[in-house]
Every structure is written in C-alpha cells, then in structure tokens.
Amino acid sequence: MRVLGIMGSPRIKGNTDLLLDEALKGAQSQGAEVEKIIVDRLKIAPCREYYGCLKDGNCVIRDDMDDIYPKLLEADGVIVASPMFFYGLTSQVKALIDRCQALWARKYILKQSPPDATRKGAFIAVGATKGQKLFDGSILTVKYFFQSIGVEYAAELLVRGVDKKGEIREHSTALLDAFELGRRLTQK
Ligand SMILES: Cc1cc2nc3c(=O)[nH]c(=O)nc-3n(C[C@H](O)[C@H](O)[C@H](O)COP(=O)(O)O)c2cc1C
C-alpha cells in the first residue's frame, strides 16, 4: 500500500505540513509506504489550455508534473493538504490539480478507466478564521480532482482558527485526528 501526501503550503513545518506528517505516520503505522511531495519546491506551470491532453491524455508542458502523474496514478491513497488562502487552496496545489486536466481527459474524453477504483483520498485543510464556509470551495475542488484521477473522497480533516507557524501543536485534537485519518486511509 502506497500513500502519497501532497503538501500544499509554502511554509515548511507549518500547520499543514505538521498535520500531513501525522497523517502519513498514521498510514505508516499500518505498514503503508508513504511519500510526501512538497509542491512549493517543484516547478509546476499553471495549465495553459493548450489541450494536447485531449488527443492522448498527456500534457504538452514539460516540467516536474512529469514525475507527479505516475505517482498520482500508482498511489493507493492520496492526501491533499493545504492551508486556506483567500477561501481556497494555495496556488501551488491548485496548479498541480489544474494540470491533472490531462488525467481528466483520459477518463472523460478518451474513456480510459483509472487504475483502481478502490483508491481512497483524504483532504486536510487549515485556516486562521472560523468562517462556516471556509472550506466549502476547496472541498468541491478536491472532490472533483479525486473523481478525475479515480480516487474516492473518503475522509477530511478541516481545522479552523489556527494561524501562526506551528500553532497546530497547541490544538487539542488535530494532530491525533490527522494520525487517525492516515491510519484509516489504509483500511479497505
Ligand atoms: C495569502 C494568505 C491568504 C490567507 N487566506 C485565508 C483565508 O481566506 N481564510 C483563513 O481562515 N485563513 C487565511 N490565511 C491564513 C492561513 O490559512 C493560516 O495561517 C494557516 O494556518 C497557514 O497554514 P500553514 O502554516 O500550513 O501555511 C491566509 C494566509 C495567507 C498567507
């Protein structure tokens, strides 16, 4: 079992990073092999709508996405983790998702079925404010992303009211919840 964590915050050892680490530890505790991608360290251009992907399911842009596509398709579990930036995912992780239009094209245009329909995904998000709708838009984005790459939206951990770097450590339940989320993701 392989679990891929997509770390969408530019802040290393920030709240998202710490939550994702716990989730990956939870998966590891069940024997899963885990990998964390720090999106901010990669070169991922935004989608340019060249639409080469409509022909063969491959993006015509050559950059670090070349390595990400196979990882996304081979993982048994995928965790997207992002802080809320203006009520959305960070632009780093959104660029990665948008570039998966190529995988969307494979499924919906070229009618190629994704590798394994039992793959599970989870969404971890953190924001500073307490707004009721803080995560709504991002949940829709992540659900549609998972649908496009053949992953079921199986779990979410949404944490409000956390702002400063590492402040998540003071939260009474979030890190434990993240570990549990990762642990459960490995169960069929
Ligand atoms: C550019 C930017 C935009 C932000 N927008 C929001 C927002 O719309 N709502 C919110 O609750 N927090 C917002 N925040 C606060 C972050 O979500 C918060 O500090 C979070 O804990 C950062 O997580 P990290 O340490 O993983 O980067 C924003 C922060 C930045 C830098």
PDB file of N, CA, C and O and ligand atoms in Angstrom, residues 9 11 14-17 83-87 126-129 134 162-163, ligand 1:
ATOM      1  N   SER A   9       1.304  23.738   1.344  1.00  0.00           N
ATOM      2  CA  SER A   9       1.702  25.021   1.951  1.00  0.00           C
ATOM      3  C   SER A   9       3.136  25.362   1.573  1.00  0.00           C
ATOM      4  O   SER A   9       3.990  24.476   1.514  1.00  0.00           O
ATOM      5  N   ARG A  11       4.894  26.934   3.625  1.00  0.00           N
ATOM      6  CA  ARG A  11       5.556  27.037   4.929  1.00  0.00           C
ATOM      7  C   ARG A  11       5.940  25.640   5.423  1.00  0.00           C
ATOM      8  O   ARG A  11       5.084  24.859   5.863  1.00  0.00           O
ATOM      9  N   GLY A  14       5.058  24.184   8.927  1.00  0.00           N
ATOM     10  CA  GLY A  14       3.866  24.950   9.309  1.00  0.00           C
ATOM     11  C   GLY A  14       2.735  23.990   9.662  1.00  0.00           C
ATOM     12  O   GLY A  14       2.942  22.775   9.798  1.00  0.00           O
ATOM     13  N   ASN A  15       1.540  24.535   9.780  1.00  0.00           N
ATOM     14  CA  ASN A  15       0.404  23.752  10.288  1.00  0.00           C
ATOM     15  C   ASN A  15       0.010  22.602   9.360  1.00  0.00           C
ATOM     16  O   ASN A  15      -0.221  21.482   9.799  1.00  0.00           O
ATOM     17  N   THR A  16      -0.044  22.900   8.073  1.00  0.00           N
ATOM     18  CA  THR A  16      -0.414  21.875   7.087  1.00  0.00           C
ATOM     19  C   THR A  16       0.626  20.760   7.072  1.00  0.00           C
ATOM     20  O   THR A  16       0.285  19.566   7.059  1.00  0.00           O
ATOM     21  N   ASP A  17       1.884  21.154   7.059  1.00  0.00           N
ATOM     22  CA  ASP A  17       2.993  20.205   6.991  1.00  0.00           C
ATOM     23  C   ASP A  17       2.959  19.275   8.207  1.00  0.00           C
ATOM     24  O   ASP A  17       3.105  18.046   8.071  1.00  0.00           O
ATOM     25  N   PRO A  83      -3.263  24.871   3.379  1.00  0.00           N
ATOM     26  CA  PRO A  83      -3.888  25.937   4.161  1.00  0.00           C
ATOM     27  C   PRO A  83      -4.897  26.664   3.281  1.00  0.00           C
ATOM     28  O   PRO A  83      -4.847  26.533   2.045  1.00  0.00           O
ATOM     29  N   MET A  84      -5.797  27.390   3.893  1.00  0.00           N
ATOM     30  CA  MET A  84      -6.731  28.203   3.120  1.00  0.00           C
ATOM     31  C   MET A  84      -6.064  29.540   2.811  1.00  0.00           C
ATOM     32  O   MET A  84      -5.595  30.243   3.703  1.00  0.00           O
ATOM     33  N   PHE A  85      -6.010  29.857   1.553  1.00  0.00           N
ATOM     34  CA  PHE A  85      -5.540  31.164   1.094  1.00  0.00           C
ATOM     35  C   PHE A  85      -6.734  31.790   0.370  1.00  0.00           C
ATOM     36  O   PHE A  85      -7.174  31.261  -0.663  1.00  0.00           O
ATOM     37  N   PHE A  86      -7.259  32.880   0.917  1.00  0.00           N
ATOM     38  CA  PHE A  86      -8.427  33.549   0.331  1.00  0.00           C
ATOM     39  C   PHE A  86      -9.537  32.547  -0.022  1.00  0.00           C
ATOM     40  O   PHE A  86     -10.004  32.465  -1.150  1.00  0.00           O
ATOM     41  N   TYR A  87      -9.903  31.752   0.983  1.00  0.00           N
ATOM     42  CA  TYR A  87     -11.006  30.775   0.855  1.00  0.00           C
ATOM     43  C   TYR A  87     -10.764  29.722  -0.214  1.00  0.00           C
ATOM     44  O   TYR A  87     -11.699  29.155  -0.758  1.00  0.00           O
ATOM     45  N   VAL A 126      -6.427  23.703   6.733  1.00  0.00           N
ATOM     46  CA  VAL A 126      -6.337  24.527   7.937  1.00  0.00           C
ATOM     47  C   VAL A 126      -6.479  26.002   7.554  1.00  0.00           C
ATOM     48  O   VAL A 126      -6.009  26.419   6.500  1.00  0.00           O
ATOM     49  N   GLY A 127      -7.183  26.734   8.395  1.00  0.00           N
ATOM     50  CA  GLY A 127      -7.356  28.163   8.141  1.00  0.00           C
ATOM     51  C   GLY A 127      -7.356  28.929   9.449  1.00  0.00           C
ATOM     52  O   GLY A 127      -7.576  28.357  10.525  1.00  0.00           O
ATOM     53  N   ALA A 128      -7.127  30.234   9.347  1.00  0.00           N
ATOM     54  CA  ALA A 128      -6.991  31.062  10.550  1.00  0.00           C
ATOM     55  C   ALA A 128      -8.339  31.445  11.153  1.00  0.00           C
ATOM     56  O   ALA A 128      -8.478  31.581  12.364  1.00  0.00           O
ATOM     57  N   THR A 129      -9.326  31.612  10.303  1.00  0.00           N
ATOM     58  CA  THR A 129     -10.601  32.150  10.776  1.00  0.00           C
ATOM     59  C   THR A 129     -11.567  31.031  11.147  1.00  0.00           C
ATOM     60  O   THR A 129     -11.234  29.853  11.031  1.00  0.00           O
ATOM     61  N   LEU A 134     -15.608  28.313   5.252  1.00  0.00           N
ATOM     62  CA  LEU A 134     -14.169  28.434   4.977  1.00  0.00           C
ATOM     63  C   LEU A 134     -13.641  27.383   4.002  1.00  0.00           C
ATOM     64  O   LEU A 134     -12.815  27.684   3.150  1.00  0.00           O
ATOM     65  N   VAL A 162      -6.535  28.419  13.305  1.00  0.00           N
ATOM     66  CA  VAL A 162      -5.109  28.167  13.519  1.00  0.00           C
ATOM     67  C   VAL A 162      -4.321  29.006  12.510  1.00  0.00           C
ATOM     68  O   VAL A 162      -4.531  28.893  11.302  1.00  0.00           O
ATOM     69  N   ASP A 163      -3.415  29.835  13.002  1.00  0.00           N
ATOM     70  CA  ASP A 163      -2.799  30.825  12.119  1.00  0.00           C
ATOM     71  C   ASP A 163      -1.273  30.796  12.127  1.00  0.00           C
ATOM     72  O   ASP A 163      -0.631  30.604  11.101  1.00  0.00           O
TER      73      ASP A 163
HETATM   74  C1  LIG B   1      -2.090  34.648   1.336  1.00  0.00           C
HETATM   75  C2  LIG B   1      -2.841  34.141   2.536  1.00  0.00           C
HETATM   76  C3  LIG B   1      -4.217  34.075   2.486  1.00  0.00           C
HETATM   77  C4  LIG B   1      -4.940  33.576   3.565  1.00  0.00           C
HETATM   78  N1  LIG B   1      -6.308  33.499   3.475  1.00  0.00           N
HETATM   79  C5  LIG B   1      -7.006  32.967   4.486  1.00  0.00           C
HETATM   80  C6  LIG B   1      -8.425  32.835   4.392  1.00  0.00           C
HETATM   81  O1  LIG B   1      -9.053  33.192   3.407  1.00  0.00           O
HETATM   82  N2  LIG B   1      -9.090  32.313   5.449  1.00  0.00           N
HETATM   83  C7  LIG B   1      -8.444  31.896   6.575  1.00  0.00           C
HETATM   84  O2  LIG B   1      -9.099  31.405   7.504  1.00  0.00           O
HETATM   85  N3  LIG B   1      -7.087  31.982   6.692  1.00  0.00           N
HETATM   86  C8  LIG B   1      -6.367  32.511   5.689  1.00  0.00           C
HETATM   87  N4  LIG B   1      -4.982  32.613   5.783  1.00  0.00           N
HETATM   88  C9  LIG B   1      -4.295  32.083   6.988  1.00  0.00           C
HETATM   89  C10 LIG B   1      -3.735  30.667   6.809  1.00  0.00           C
HETATM   90  O3  LIG B   1      -4.691  29.794   6.275  1.00  0.00           O
HETATM   91  C11 LIG B   1      -3.256  30.164   8.168  1.00  0.00           C
HETATM   92  O4  LIG B   1      -2.234  30.993   8.670  1.00  0.00           O
HETATM   93  C12 LIG B   1      -2.772  28.730   8.151  1.00  0.00           C
HETATM   94  O5  LIG B   1      -2.610  28.271   9.481  1.00  0.00           O
HETATM   95  C13 LIG B   1      -1.437  28.595   7.423  1.00  0.00           C
HETATM   96  O6  LIG B   1      -1.084  27.235   7.382  1.00  0.00           O
HETATM   97  P1  LIG B   1       0.420  26.750   7.098  1.00  0.00           P
HETATM   98  O7  LIG B   1       1.207  27.010   8.337  1.00  0.00           O
HETATM   99  O8  LIG B   1       0.283  25.332   6.797  1.00  0.00           O
HETATM  100  O9  LIG B   1       0.909  27.506   5.905  1.00  0.00           O
HETATM  101  C14 LIG B   1      -4.248  33.132   4.730  1.00  0.00           C
HETATM  102  C15 LIG B   1      -2.844  33.225   4.787  1.00  0.00           C
HETATM  103  C16 LIG B   1      -2.148  33.717   3.701  1.00  0.00           C
HETATM  104  C17 LIG B   1      -0.636  33.802   3.769  1.00  0.00           C
END
